[in-house]
Coordinates of C-alpha atoms and ligand atoms in Angstrom, one line a residue:
M1 CA 0.0 0.0 0.0
R2 CA 1.6 3.2 -1.2
I3 CA 0.4 6.7 -0.2
A4 CA 1.5 9.9 -2.0
V5 CA 1.3 13.4 -0.6
L6 CA 1.5 15.9 -3.4
S7 CA 2.3 19.6 -3.5
E8 CA -0.7 21.7 -4.3
T9 CA -1.1 22.5 -8.0
D10 CA -2.8 25.8 -7.0
R11 CA 0.2 27.8 -5.9
A12 CA -2.1 30.0 -3.7
E13 CA -2.7 27.0 -1.4
A14 CA -0.1 26.9 1.4
R15 CA -1.6 24.0 3.3
V16 CA -0.4 20.4 3.0
A17 CA -2.4 17.2 3.3
A18 CA 0.0 15.3 5.6
T19 CA 2.3 16.1 8.5
P20 CA 5.1 14.1 10.1
E21 CA 2.6 13.0 12.7
T22 CA 0.2 11.5 10.2
V23 CA 3.1 10.1 8.1
K24 CA 4.1 8.1 11.1
K25 CA 0.6 6.8 11.6
Y26 CA 0.3 5.8 7.9
I27 CA 3.5 3.9 8.2
S28 CA 2.1 2.0 11.3
L29 CA -0.9 1.2 9.1
G30 CA 1.5 -0.6 6.8
A31 CA 1.9 2.0 4.1
D32 CA 4.9 3.4 2.3
V33 CA 4.6 7.2 2.2
C34 CA 6.1 9.3 -0.5
V35 CA 6.0 13.1 -0.2
Q36 CA 6.6 15.4 -3.2
A37 CA 9.6 17.6 -2.4
G38 CA 8.6 21.0 -1.0
A39 CA 4.9 19.9 -0.3
G40 CA 5.1 21.1 3.3
E41 CA 7.3 24.1 2.8
R42 CA 4.7 26.8 3.2
A43 CA 3.1 25.1 6.1
G44 CA 6.4 25.2 7.9
I45 CA 7.3 21.5 7.4
S46 CA 10.6 20.7 5.7
D47 CA 11.3 17.6 3.5
A48 CA 13.8 16.6 6.2
E49 CA 11.0 16.5 8.8
F50 CA 9.0 14.2 6.5
E51 CA 12.0 12.0 5.9
A52 CA 12.6 11.8 9.7
A53 CA 9.0 10.6 10.1
G54 CA 9.8 7.8 7.6
A55 CA 8.5 9.2 4.3
A56 CA 10.4 9.0 1.1
V57 CA 10.7 12.4 -0.7
A58 CA 10.3 12.4 -4.5
P59 CA 11.5 15.3 -6.6
G60 CA 8.2 15.8 -8.5
A61 CA 4.5 15.0 -8.6
A62 CA 5.1 12.3 -11.2
E63 CA 7.6 10.4 -9.1
A64 CA 5.5 10.8 -6.0
A65 CA 2.3 9.7 -7.5
K66 CA 3.7 6.8 -9.5
D67 CA 2.2 3.5 -8.3
A68 CA 0.4 5.3 -5.4
D69 CA -2.8 3.5 -4.2
I70 CA -3.8 6.6 -2.3
V71 CA -3.0 10.2 -3.2
L72 CA -3.6 13.0 -0.6
T73 CA -3.9 16.6 -1.5
V74 CA -5.7 19.7 0.0
R75 CA -7.5 20.9 -3.1
R76 CA -8.6 18.9 -6.2
P77 CA -5.6 18.6 -8.5
E78 CA -5.8 20.1 -11.9
A79 CA -7.0 17.7 -14.6
A80 CA -3.5 17.6 -16.2
A81 CA -2.1 16.2 -13.0
L82 CA -4.5 13.2 -13.0
S83 CA -2.6 11.5 -15.8
L84 CA 0.2 10.9 -13.3
F85 CA -2.1 8.7 -11.1
K86 CA -2.4 5.0 -11.7
P87 CA -5.8 3.8 -12.8
G88 CA -8.0 3.1 -9.8
A89 CA -5.9 5.2 -7.4
I90 CA -7.8 6.8 -4.6
L91 CA -7.7 10.6 -4.3
V92 CA -8.7 12.2 -1.1
A93 CA -9.1 16.0 -1.0
I94 CA -11.4 19.0 -0.7
M95 CA -13.0 18.6 -4.1
D96 CA -15.2 21.7 -4.4
P97 CA -17.6 19.6 -6.6
Y98 CA -20.6 21.9 -6.9
G99 CA -21.0 23.2 -10.5
Q100 CA -17.7 21.6 -11.5
D101 CA -19.1 19.1 -14.1
V102 CA -15.9 19.4 -16.3
A103 CA -13.6 18.7 -13.4
L104 CA -15.7 15.8 -12.2
K105 CA -15.7 14.2 -15.7
A106 CA -11.9 14.6 -15.7
L107 CA -11.7 12.7 -12.5
A108 CA -14.0 10.0 -13.8
D109 CA -12.1 9.8 -17.1
A110 CA -8.8 9.4 -15.3
G111 CA -10.2 6.3 -13.6
V112 CA -9.6 7.8 -10.2
A113 CA -11.7 7.0 -7.1
A114 CA -12.1 10.5 -5.9
F115 CA -13.3 11.3 -2.3
A116 CA -14.6 14.7 -1.4
M117 CA -13.9 15.3 2.3
E118 CA -16.3 18.2 2.5
L119 CA -19.2 15.8 1.8
M120 CA -18.5 13.8 5.0
P121 CA -21.7 13.2 6.8
R122 CA -21.9 15.2 10.1
I123 CA -22.5 12.1 12.2
T124 CA -20.7 11.3 15.4
R125 CA -18.4 8.7 13.9
A126 CA -17.2 11.2 11.3
Q127 CA -16.6 14.2 13.5
V128 CA -12.8 13.4 13.5
M129 CA -12.9 13.6 9.7
D130 CA -14.9 16.8 9.4
V131 CA -12.7 19.1 7.4
L132 CA -15.4 21.8 7.1
S133 CA -15.4 22.1 10.9
S134 CA -11.6 21.9 11.4
Q135 CA -11.0 24.6 8.8
A136 CA -14.0 26.8 9.5
N137 CA -13.0 27.0 13.1
L138 CA -9.6 28.4 12.2
A139 CA -11.2 30.8 9.6
G140 CA -13.5 32.2 12.3
Y141 CA -10.5 32.7 14.6
R142 CA -8.4 34.3 11.8
A143 CA -11.3 36.6 10.7
V144 CA -11.2 38.3 14.1
I145 CA -7.4 38.6 14.0
D146 CA -7.5 40.1 10.6
A147 CA -10.3 42.5 11.6
A148 CA -8.4 43.5 14.7
A149 CA -5.3 44.2 12.5
E150 CA -7.2 46.4 10.1
Y151 CA -9.1 48.2 12.9
G152 CA -7.4 51.4 13.9
R153 CA -8.6 51.1 17.5
A154 CA -8.2 48.8 20.4
M155 CA -10.6 45.9 20.9
P156 CA -11.1 45.9 24.7
M157 CA -12.3 48.6 26.9
M158 CA -9.2 50.2 28.4
M159 CA -9.1 52.4 31.5
T160 CA -5.9 54.3 31.4
A161 CA -4.4 57.4 33.1
A162 CA -5.1 59.2 29.8
G163 CA -8.8 58.2 29.9
T164 CA -11.0 55.4 29.0
V165 CA -11.4 53.8 25.5
P166 CA -14.6 51.9 24.8
A167 CA -14.7 48.3 23.7
A168 CA -15.2 47.5 20.0
R169 CA -18.7 46.3 19.0
V170 CA -18.4 43.2 16.9
F171 CA -21.3 41.7 15.0
V172 CA -21.0 38.1 13.7
M173 CA -23.4 37.0 10.9
G174 CA -23.8 33.3 10.6
A175 CA -23.2 31.4 13.9
G176 CA -22.0 28.0 12.6
V177 CA -18.6 26.6 13.3
A178 CA -16.7 29.7 12.0
G179 CA -19.1 32.2 13.5
L180 CA -19.0 30.6 16.9
Q181 CA -15.2 30.7 17.0
A182 CA -15.3 34.3 15.8
I183 CA -17.6 35.1 18.7
A184 CA -15.4 33.4 21.2
T185 CA -12.2 35.0 19.8
A186 CA -13.7 38.5 19.7
R187 CA -14.9 38.0 23.3
R188 CA -11.4 36.9 24.4
L189 CA -10.1 40.2 22.9
G190 CA -12.6 42.1 25.0
A191 CA -15.1 43.2 22.3
V192 CA -18.9 43.5 23.0
V193 CA -20.2 40.8 20.7
S194 CA -23.6 40.2 19.0
A195 CA -24.5 37.6 16.4
T196 CA -27.2 36.4 14.1
D197 CA -28.2 33.2 12.3
V198 CA -31.2 31.8 10.6
R199 CA -31.1 28.5 12.5
P200 CA -33.0 28.6 15.8
A201 CA -30.4 26.3 17.5
A202 CA -27.8 28.9 17.0
K203 CA -29.5 31.3 19.5
E204 CA -28.6 29.2 22.6
Q205 CA -25.0 28.6 21.3
V206 CA -24.5 32.3 20.7
E207 CA -25.8 33.2 24.1
S208 CA -23.7 30.6 25.8
L209 CA -20.6 32.3 24.5
G210 CA -21.7 35.6 26.1
A211 CA -22.9 37.3 22.9
K212 CA -26.3 38.9 22.2
F213 CA -28.5 37.1 19.6
V214 CA -30.1 39.4 17.0
A215 CA -32.8 37.9 14.6
V216 CA -36.4 38.1 13.6
E217 CA -37.8 35.0 15.5
D218 CA -41.0 34.2 13.5
E219 CA -42.5 30.9 12.5
E220 CA -40.2 30.5 9.4
F221 CA -37.2 31.1 11.6
R222 CA -38.4 28.3 14.0
Q223 CA -38.5 25.9 11.0
A224 CA -35.3 27.0 9.4
E225 CA -33.0 24.1 9.9
T226 CA -32.6 21.0 7.7
A227 CA -32.3 17.5 9.1
G228 CA -28.6 17.7 8.5
G229 CA -28.3 20.8 10.8
Y230 CA -27.6 23.2 7.9
A231 CA -29.3 26.5 7.1
K232 CA -32.2 26.5 4.6
E233 CA -32.5 29.2 2.0
M234 CA -34.9 31.7 3.6
S235 CA -38.0 33.3 1.8
A236 CA -37.7 36.8 0.3
E237 CA -40.1 38.0 3.0
Y238 CA -38.1 36.7 5.8
R239 CA -34.9 38.1 4.3
A240 CA -36.5 41.5 4.0
K241 CA -37.6 41.6 7.7
Q242 CA -34.2 40.3 8.8
A243 CA -32.4 42.8 6.6
A244 CA -34.3 45.7 8.3
L245 CA -33.4 44.5 11.7
V246 CA -29.8 43.9 10.8
A247 CA -29.4 47.2 9.0
S248 CA -30.2 49.2 12.1
H249 CA -27.9 47.0 14.2
I250 CA -24.9 47.2 11.7
A251 CA -25.0 51.0 11.8
K252 CA -23.9 50.8 15.4
Q253 CA -21.1 48.3 14.9
D254 CA -17.3 48.7 14.6
I255 CA -16.6 45.3 13.1
V256 CA -18.9 43.0 11.2
I257 CA -17.8 39.4 10.4
T258 CA -19.9 37.4 7.9
T259 CA -19.7 33.6 7.7
A260 CA -23.1 32.6 6.2
L261 CA -23.2 29.7 3.8
I262 CA -25.8 27.3 2.5
P263 CA -24.3 24.1 1.2
G264 CA -24.3 23.8 -2.7
R265 CA -25.8 27.3 -3.1
P266 CA -24.3 30.8 -3.5
A267 CA -23.7 32.5 -0.2
P268 CA -26.6 34.7 0.9
R269 CA -26.2 38.4 0.4
L270 CA -26.4 39.9 3.9
V271 CA -24.6 43.2 3.9
T272 CA -25.6 45.8 1.3
R273 CA -23.7 48.9 0.2
E274 CA -26.1 51.1 2.2
M275 CA -25.3 49.1 5.4
V276 CA -21.6 49.6 4.8
E277 CA -22.2 53.3 4.2
S278 CA -24.1 53.5 7.5
M279 CA -21.0 52.4 9.4
R280 CA -18.6 55.0 10.7
P281 CA -15.2 55.5 9.0
G282 CA -12.5 53.2 10.5
S283 CA -15.0 50.3 10.8
V284 CA -14.1 46.9 9.4
V285 CA -16.2 44.3 7.6
V286 CA -14.7 40.8 7.0
D287 CA -16.5 38.5 4.5
L288 CA -15.5 34.9 5.1
A289 CA -18.0 33.8 2.4
V290 CA -16.3 35.9 -0.3
E291 CA -15.1 32.7 -2.1
R292 CA -18.7 31.5 -2.4
G293 CA -20.2 34.6 -3.9
G294 CA -19.9 36.8 -0.8
N295 CA -22.2 37.9 2.0
V296 CA -21.1 41.5 1.5
E297 CA -22.0 43.5 -1.5
L298 CA -18.7 45.5 -1.8
A299 CA -16.4 42.6 -0.9
E300 CA -13.8 41.7 -3.5
P301 CA -12.2 38.2 -3.5
G302 CA -8.6 38.4 -2.4
R303 CA -8.6 42.1 -1.6
V304 CA -9.0 44.6 1.2
V305 CA -11.1 47.5 -0.2
T306 CA -12.0 50.8 1.5
H307 CA -15.4 52.3 0.9
N308 CA -16.3 55.6 2.7
G309 CA -13.5 54.8 5.2
V310 CA -14.8 51.3 6.0
K311 CA -12.4 48.5 5.2
I312 CA -13.9 45.5 3.6
V313 CA -11.7 42.4 3.9
G314 CA -12.1 39.6 1.3
H315 CA -9.2 37.3 1.9
L316 CA -9.4 34.0 0.1
N317 CA -8.6 30.7 1.7
V318 CA -8.6 32.1 5.3
P319 CA -7.7 28.7 6.9
G320 CA -4.6 28.8 4.6
R321 CA -3.6 32.0 6.4
L322 CA -2.9 29.7 9.3
A323 CA -1.3 27.0 7.1
A324 CA 0.6 25.2 9.8
T325 CA -2.4 24.7 12.2
A326 CA -4.8 24.2 9.3
S327 CA -2.6 21.5 7.8
S328 CA -2.1 19.7 11.1
L329 CA -5.9 19.5 11.7
Y330 CA -6.7 18.7 8.0
A331 CA -4.0 16.0 7.9
R332 CA -5.6 14.4 11.0
N333 CA -9.1 14.6 9.4
L334 CA -7.6 12.8 6.4
Y335 CA -5.8 10.1 8.4
A336 CA -9.0 9.3 10.3
F337 CA -10.8 8.7 7.0
V338 CA -8.0 6.8 5.3
E339 CA -7.7 4.5 8.3
T340 CA -11.3 3.3 7.6
L341 CA -10.3 2.3 4.0
V342 CA -7.6 -0.1 5.3
D343 CA -7.7 -3.6 6.6
K344 CA -5.4 -3.1 9.7
A345 CA -4.7 -6.8 10.2
A346 CA -3.7 -7.5 6.6
K347 CA -2.2 -4.0 6.2
T348 CA -3.9 -3.7 2.8
L349 CA -6.4 -1.3 1.2
A350 CA -9.9 -2.7 1.8
V351 CA -12.5 -0.1 0.9
K352 CA -16.0 -0.9 2.1
W353 CA -17.9 0.6 -0.8
D354 CA -21.2 0.3 1.1
D355 CA -20.0 2.2 4.1
E356 CA -22.1 5.3 4.5
L357 CA -18.9 7.5 4.8
V358 CA -17.6 6.1 1.6
K359 CA -20.9 6.4 -0.2
A360 CA -21.4 10.0 1.0
T361 CA -18.0 11.2 -0.2
C362 CA -17.1 9.1 -3.2
L363 CA -17.5 11.2 -6.4
T364 CA -16.1 9.0 -9.1
R365 CA -15.0 5.4 -9.5
G366 CA -14.4 3.0 -12.3
G367 CA -14.5 5.6 -15.0
A368 CA -17.9 7.1 -13.9
I369 CA -19.3 9.8 -11.6
V370 CA -21.0 7.6 -9.0
H371 CA -22.3 10.2 -6.5
P372 CA -26.0 10.6 -6.9
A373 CA -25.9 14.4 -6.2
F374 CA -23.4 15.0 -9.0
Q375 CA -24.8 13.0 -11.9
P376 CA -24.2 14.9 -15.2
T377 CA -27.4 16.5 -16.5
A378 CA -28.7 15.1 -19.8
Ligands
NAD401 P1 -22.1 26.7 7.3 O1 -20.7 26.9 7.1 O2 -22.8 25.9 6.2 O3 -22.9 28.1 7.4 C1 -22.4 29.0 8.4 C2 -23.6 29.6 9.2 O4 -24.3 30.5 8.4 C3 -24.6 28.5 9.6 O5 -24.8 28.6 11.0 C4 -25.9 28.9 8.9 O6 -27.1 28.6 9.6 C5 -25.7 30.4 8.7 N1 -26.5 31.1 7.7 C6 -26.9 30.6 6.5 N2 -27.7 31.5 5.9 C7 -27.8 32.6 6.8 C8 -28.5 33.9 6.7 N3 -29.2 34.2 5.7 N4 -28.3 34.7 7.8 C9 -27.6 34.4 8.9 N5 -26.9 33.2 9.0 C10 -27.1 32.3 7.9 O7 -22.4 26.0 8.7 P2 -21.5 25.1 9.6 O8 -20.5 26.0 10.3 O9 -20.9 24.1 8.8 O10 -22.5 24.5 10.7 C11 -23.8 24.1 10.3 C12 -24.4 23.4 11.5 O11 -23.9 22.1 11.6 C13 -24.2 24.0 12.9 O12 -25.4 23.7 13.6 C14 -23.1 23.2 13.4 O13 -23.0 23.3 14.8 C15 -23.4 21.8 12.9 N6 -22.3 21.0 12.9 C16 -22.5 19.7 13.4 C17 -21.4 18.8 13.3 C18 -21.5 17.4 13.8 O14 -22.5 17.0 14.3 N7 -20.5 16.6 13.6 C19 -20.1 19.2 12.9 C20 -20.0 20.6 12.5 C21 -21.1 21.4 12.5

């Protein structure tokens, strides 16, 4: 059983799919691990550290992927790289499969068994494999750090000999994994924090972190959670009522952090140009959903823009801004999943194709797209 860890084909990606810690674990599973030279460099892991953990280091992707039964990456590799994989090889990554028909066909055509880690069901057994949570948690933390760095004032209330400075008011929109960590981080920095979400369950979680919950709590709100625990897309009527409440709240905030996502759909637009213009100069808005269409009207992917003195932060790949920590958690998520694909006694690959985790994440196999949610449209 041979496992390859490749450098990311997207040069903007600083994370890596394995760490010396997980390399050692794969070796104890009976695998040979080969890491592409430089794969861990931007996550602070040298080739020598991988070698010390027992991995071989190959000069390029072709050498690393050659004969590999399992290939680990952070992002879905470009189609051109798939020709380096042996037919039937397992590829485990964050696949970003929605609306990517051409890329999915390329995976199928390459004969790769591609597993999308972000489709992992959110059940107890799979919590340790939940890349959305491990990465979103770091994004929520980093959003507050980025906001604090852009904000020209202090976050906590300070009583000094020169007088008192007030605490910053931080409003977090979307109180899922990222939002809850943003609330906790902003609280630790001493801000006065409020938050909103469309899922009723979020209210208690927000309040348990010491933040104020701000939302229109009508009948639609009470029904607004899917069986999977995700947000539903809300009606136009609800969005209008919520927008009015939020608009008056945002005008009083120093920092707004938006994290709202709906799986497989564009991010809901929550902050309009008018809302940004209602904020005082020096305020900061961080849009964590910018990659998925954005929660904030004026946010630009990959840029910090200033509008009427308000800074709007649209960093891409925010977990990648903490590449070392993000890699270490991502690598553990991956190991926990790969372990389930292996017969530990025989030390061989033994994928249980009817396992619910396998069925939920396997996109392509045997030359075809096998996931029911991603069947090509006629
Ligand atoms: P997400 O990243 O899909 O979305 C972020 C948040 O945005 C969610 O809380 C969502 O409700 C909210 N949102 C969507 N539309 C909104 C709008 N118009 N206005 C305001 N907020 C809006 O969510 P997530 O962080 O992945 O978490 C979703 C849920 O799954 C949470 O309840 C979380 O606690 C739960 N969860 C469960 C497990 C598990 O059981 N293993 C693991 C992780 C998360």
